[in-house]
Short mmCIF file of C-alpha atoms in Angstrom, two decimals:
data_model
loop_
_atom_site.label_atom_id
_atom_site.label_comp_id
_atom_site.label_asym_id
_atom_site.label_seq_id
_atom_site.Cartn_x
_atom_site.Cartn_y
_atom_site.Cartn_z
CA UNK G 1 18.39 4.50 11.95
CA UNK G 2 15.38 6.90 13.19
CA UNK G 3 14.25 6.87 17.04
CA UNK G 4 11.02 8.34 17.16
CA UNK G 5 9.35 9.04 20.32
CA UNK G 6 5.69 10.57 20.81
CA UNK G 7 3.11 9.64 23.81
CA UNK G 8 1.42 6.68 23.63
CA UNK G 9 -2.04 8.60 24.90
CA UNK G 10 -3.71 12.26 25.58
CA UNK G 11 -7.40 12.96 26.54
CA UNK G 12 -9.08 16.12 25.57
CA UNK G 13 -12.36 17.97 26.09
CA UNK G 14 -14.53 18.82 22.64
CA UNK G 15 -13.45 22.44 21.88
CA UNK G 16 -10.08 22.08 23.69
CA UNK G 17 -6.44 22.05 22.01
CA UNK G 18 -4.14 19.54 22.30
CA UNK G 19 -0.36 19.36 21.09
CA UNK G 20 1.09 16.04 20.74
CA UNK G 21 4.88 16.46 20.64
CA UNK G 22 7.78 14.13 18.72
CA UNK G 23 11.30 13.67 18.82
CA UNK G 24 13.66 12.22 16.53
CA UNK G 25 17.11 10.90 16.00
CA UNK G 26 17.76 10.16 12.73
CA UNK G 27 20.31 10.16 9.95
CA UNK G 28 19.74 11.92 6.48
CA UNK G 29 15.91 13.33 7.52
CA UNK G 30 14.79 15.51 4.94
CA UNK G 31 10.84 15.71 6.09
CA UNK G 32 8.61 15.01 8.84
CA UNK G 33 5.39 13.92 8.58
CA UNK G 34 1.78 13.56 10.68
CA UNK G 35 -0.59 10.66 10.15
CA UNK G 36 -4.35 10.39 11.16
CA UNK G 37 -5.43 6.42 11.70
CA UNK G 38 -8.78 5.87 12.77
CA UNK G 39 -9.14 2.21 14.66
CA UNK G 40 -9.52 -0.34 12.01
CA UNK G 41 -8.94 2.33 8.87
CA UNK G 42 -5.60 3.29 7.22
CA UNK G 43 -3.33 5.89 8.50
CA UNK G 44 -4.10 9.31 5.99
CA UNK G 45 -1.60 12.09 5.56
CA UNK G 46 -2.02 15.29 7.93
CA UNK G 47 1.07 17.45 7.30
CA UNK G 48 4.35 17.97 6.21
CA UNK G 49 7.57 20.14 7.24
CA UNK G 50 10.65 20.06 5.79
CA UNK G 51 11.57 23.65 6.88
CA UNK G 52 11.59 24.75 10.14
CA UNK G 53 8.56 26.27 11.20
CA UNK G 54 4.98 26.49 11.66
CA UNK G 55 2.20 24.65 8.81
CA UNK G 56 -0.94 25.55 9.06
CA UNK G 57 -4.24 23.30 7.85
CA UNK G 58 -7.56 24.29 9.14
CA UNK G 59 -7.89 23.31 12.90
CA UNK G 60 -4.63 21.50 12.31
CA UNK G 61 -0.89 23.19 12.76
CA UNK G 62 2.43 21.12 12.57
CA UNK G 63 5.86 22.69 13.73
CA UNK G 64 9.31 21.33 13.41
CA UNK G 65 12.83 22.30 14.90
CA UNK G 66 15.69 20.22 12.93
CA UNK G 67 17.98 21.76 15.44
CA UNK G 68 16.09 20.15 18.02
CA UNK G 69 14.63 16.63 16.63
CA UNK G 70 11.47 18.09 17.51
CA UNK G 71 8.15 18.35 15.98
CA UNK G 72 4.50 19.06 16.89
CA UNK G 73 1.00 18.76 16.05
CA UNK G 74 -1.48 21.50 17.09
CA UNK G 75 -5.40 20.14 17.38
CA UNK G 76 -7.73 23.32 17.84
CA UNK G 77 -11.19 22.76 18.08
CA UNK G 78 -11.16 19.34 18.91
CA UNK G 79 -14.39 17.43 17.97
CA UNK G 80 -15.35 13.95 18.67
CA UNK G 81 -14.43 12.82 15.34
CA UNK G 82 -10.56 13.80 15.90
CA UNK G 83 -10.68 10.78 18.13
CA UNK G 84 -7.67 8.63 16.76
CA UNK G 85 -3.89 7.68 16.52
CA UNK G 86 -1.51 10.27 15.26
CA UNK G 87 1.40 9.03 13.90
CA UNK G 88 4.82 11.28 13.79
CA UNK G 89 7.19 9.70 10.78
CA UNK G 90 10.57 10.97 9.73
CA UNK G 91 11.11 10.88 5.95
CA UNK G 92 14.09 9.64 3.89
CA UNK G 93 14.12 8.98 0.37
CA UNK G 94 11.81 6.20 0.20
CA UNK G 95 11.49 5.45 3.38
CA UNK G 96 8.83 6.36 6.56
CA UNK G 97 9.63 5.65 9.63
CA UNK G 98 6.87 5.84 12.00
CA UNK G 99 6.72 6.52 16.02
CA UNK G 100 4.36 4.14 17.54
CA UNK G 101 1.21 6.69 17.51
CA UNK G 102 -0.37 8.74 20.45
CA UNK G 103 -4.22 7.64 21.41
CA UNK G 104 -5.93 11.09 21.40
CA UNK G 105 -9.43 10.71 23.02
CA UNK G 106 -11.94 13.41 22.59
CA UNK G 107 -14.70 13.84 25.84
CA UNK G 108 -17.79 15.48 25.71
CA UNK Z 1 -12.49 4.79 -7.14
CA UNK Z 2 -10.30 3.45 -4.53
CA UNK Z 3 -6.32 5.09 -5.26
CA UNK Z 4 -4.64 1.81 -3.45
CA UNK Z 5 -6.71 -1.09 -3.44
CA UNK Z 6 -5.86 -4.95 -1.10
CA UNK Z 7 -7.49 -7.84 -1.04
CA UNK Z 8 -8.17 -9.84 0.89
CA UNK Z 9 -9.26 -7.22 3.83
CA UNK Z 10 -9.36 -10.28 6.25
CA UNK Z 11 -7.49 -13.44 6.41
CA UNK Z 12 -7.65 -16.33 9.05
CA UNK Z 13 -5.15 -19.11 8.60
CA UNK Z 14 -3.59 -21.85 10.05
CA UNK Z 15 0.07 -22.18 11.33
CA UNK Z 16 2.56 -23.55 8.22
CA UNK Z 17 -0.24 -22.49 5.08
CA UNK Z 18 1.20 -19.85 2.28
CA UNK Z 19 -1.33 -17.10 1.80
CA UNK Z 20 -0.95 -14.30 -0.99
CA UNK Z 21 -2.04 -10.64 -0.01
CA UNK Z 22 -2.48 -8.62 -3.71
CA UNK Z 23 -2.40 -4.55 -3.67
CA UNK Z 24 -2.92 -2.03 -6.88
CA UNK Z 25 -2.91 1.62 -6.96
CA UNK Z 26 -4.77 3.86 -9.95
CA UNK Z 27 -2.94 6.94 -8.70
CA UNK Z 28 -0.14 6.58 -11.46
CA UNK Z 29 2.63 6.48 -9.14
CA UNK Z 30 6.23 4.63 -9.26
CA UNK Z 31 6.74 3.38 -6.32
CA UNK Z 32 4.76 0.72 -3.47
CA UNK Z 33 5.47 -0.67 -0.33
CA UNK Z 34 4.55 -2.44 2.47
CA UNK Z 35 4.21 -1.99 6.12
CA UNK Z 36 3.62 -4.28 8.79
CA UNK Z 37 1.34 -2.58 11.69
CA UNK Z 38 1.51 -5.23 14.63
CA UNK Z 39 -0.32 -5.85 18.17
CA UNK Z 40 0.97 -2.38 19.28
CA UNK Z 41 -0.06 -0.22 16.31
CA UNK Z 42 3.59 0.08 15.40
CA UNK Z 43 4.13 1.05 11.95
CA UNK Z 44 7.46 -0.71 10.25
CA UNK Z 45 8.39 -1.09 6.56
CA UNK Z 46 8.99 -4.27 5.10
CA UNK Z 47 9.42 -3.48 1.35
CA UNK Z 48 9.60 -0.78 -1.23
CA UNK Z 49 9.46 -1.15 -5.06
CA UNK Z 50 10.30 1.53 -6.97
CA UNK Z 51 9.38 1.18 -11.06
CA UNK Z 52 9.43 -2.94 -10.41
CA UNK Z 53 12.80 -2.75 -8.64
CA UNK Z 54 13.09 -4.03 -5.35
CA UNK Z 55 14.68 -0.73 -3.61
CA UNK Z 56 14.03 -1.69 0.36
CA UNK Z 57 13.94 -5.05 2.23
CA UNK Z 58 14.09 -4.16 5.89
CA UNK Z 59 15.22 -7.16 8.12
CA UNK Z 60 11.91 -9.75 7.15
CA UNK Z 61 12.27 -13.46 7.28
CA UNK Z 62 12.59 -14.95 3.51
CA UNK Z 63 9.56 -16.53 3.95
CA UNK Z 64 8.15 -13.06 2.93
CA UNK Z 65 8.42 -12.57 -1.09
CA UNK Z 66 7.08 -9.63 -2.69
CA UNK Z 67 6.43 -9.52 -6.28
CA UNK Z 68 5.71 -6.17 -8.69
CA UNK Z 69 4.38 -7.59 -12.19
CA UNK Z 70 4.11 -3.69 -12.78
CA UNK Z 71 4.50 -0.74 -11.28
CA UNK Z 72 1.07 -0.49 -10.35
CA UNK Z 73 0.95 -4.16 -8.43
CA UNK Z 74 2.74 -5.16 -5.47
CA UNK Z 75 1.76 -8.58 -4.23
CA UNK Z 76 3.06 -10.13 -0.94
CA UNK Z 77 3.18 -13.82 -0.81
CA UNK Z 78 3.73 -15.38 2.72
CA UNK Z 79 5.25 -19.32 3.31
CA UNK Z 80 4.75 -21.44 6.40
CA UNK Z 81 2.74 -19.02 7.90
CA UNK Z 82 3.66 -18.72 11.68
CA UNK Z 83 2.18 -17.34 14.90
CA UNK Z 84 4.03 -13.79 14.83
CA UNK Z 85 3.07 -13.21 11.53
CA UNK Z 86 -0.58 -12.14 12.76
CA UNK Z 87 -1.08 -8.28 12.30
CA UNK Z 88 -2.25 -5.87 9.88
CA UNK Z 89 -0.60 -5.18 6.32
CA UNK Z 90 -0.59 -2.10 5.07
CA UNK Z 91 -0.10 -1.18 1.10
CA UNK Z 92 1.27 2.34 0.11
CA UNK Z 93 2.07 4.12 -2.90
CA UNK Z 94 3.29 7.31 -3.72
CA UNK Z 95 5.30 9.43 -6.48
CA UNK Z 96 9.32 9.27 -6.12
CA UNK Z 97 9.95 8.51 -2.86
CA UNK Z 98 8.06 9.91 0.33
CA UNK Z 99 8.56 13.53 -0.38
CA UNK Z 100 6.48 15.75 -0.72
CA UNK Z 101 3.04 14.05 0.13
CA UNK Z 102 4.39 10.97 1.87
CA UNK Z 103 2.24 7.96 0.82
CA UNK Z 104 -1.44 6.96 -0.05
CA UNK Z 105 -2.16 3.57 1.95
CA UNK Z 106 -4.30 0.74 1.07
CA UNK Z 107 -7.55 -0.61 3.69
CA UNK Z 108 -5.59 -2.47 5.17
CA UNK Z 109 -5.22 -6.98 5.15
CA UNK Z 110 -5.93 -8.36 9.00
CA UNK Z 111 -3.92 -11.83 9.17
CA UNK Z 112 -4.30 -14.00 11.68
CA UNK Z 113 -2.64 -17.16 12.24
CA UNK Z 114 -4.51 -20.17 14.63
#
């Protein structure tokens, strides 16, 4: 199976960062993934690590430890539209398993 | 051009009806699923077809059937609807598996059951 744990909520000022950090237990990972969802929309694809390391998008930035279970999504620049869940999901084979999201809300 | 298309995007139903959710993806890829996103925004698979072959059935009740005519179509029909089964369906696609891009979702189908 695949525990994944991430905060359910984080508030940020526009212009601010904000990291939103996951762990995981799982069994034959092989990639680790960040969702956007926008209330009422579909989740869309951020990011993906399969190595250990740093990934970076833009204003966005994913890292991942295997060693550690641990992953995390960097949000420079935040602007009112970043407002949203992100999703953390482990990867196997044909399968995501999602955390339950973290609530990011962006202030002016 | 939508890449994974549902329909219907809402559906309101009473307790014991069958109801039929229908999904199709243009992207060209082999394998669909679906996720069931409840109350808490919790993400968990249901089902994933891979070239028409039924690869994943998590722990759903049988009154969930899924059915892929082709590997384009995944359609989810629902019996004797019940009270839990209210929450938001999710279609995905993607190309062999969730690696590298992980998946392309569908709009979304909001059921509720009165």
């Amino acid at each position: 199976g695949q525990n994944i744990d991430q905060p359910t909520e984080m508030t940020a000022t526009e212009g601010a960062i904000v990291q939103i950090n996951c762990t995981y237990q799982t069994s034959g990972f092989n990639g680790l993934f960040w969702y956007q969802q926008h209330a009422g929309e579909a989740p869309t694809f951020l990011s993906y690590n399969v190595l250990d390391g740093l990934e970076e998008k833009g204003r966005f930035s994913s890292f991942l430890s295997r060693s550690k279970g641990y992953s995390y999504l960097l949000l420079k620049e935040l602007q009112m539209k970043d407002s949203a869940s992100y999703l953390c999901a482990a990867g196997r084979d044909y399968k995501l398993s999602f955390g339950a999201g973290t609530t990011v809300t962006v202030r002016a | 051009d939508t890449a994974v298309s549902q329909t219907p995007k809402y559906l309101v139903t009473q307790m014991g009806n069958d109801k039929s959710i229908k999904c199709e993806q243009n992207l060209g890829h082999d394998t669909m699923y679906w996720y069931k996103q409840d109350s808490k925004k919790f993400l968990k698979i249901m089902f994933s077809y891979n070239n028409k072959e039924l690869i994943i059935n998590e722990t759903v009740p049988n009154r969930f059937s899924p059915k892929s005519p082709d590997k384009a179509h995944l359609n989810l029909h629902i019996n004797s609807l019940e009270l839990g089964d209210s929450a938001v369906y999710f279609c995905a696609s993607s190309q062999g598996g969730s690696l590298p891009y992980g998946y392309t979702f569908g709009s979304g189908t909001r059921l509720t059951v009165v």
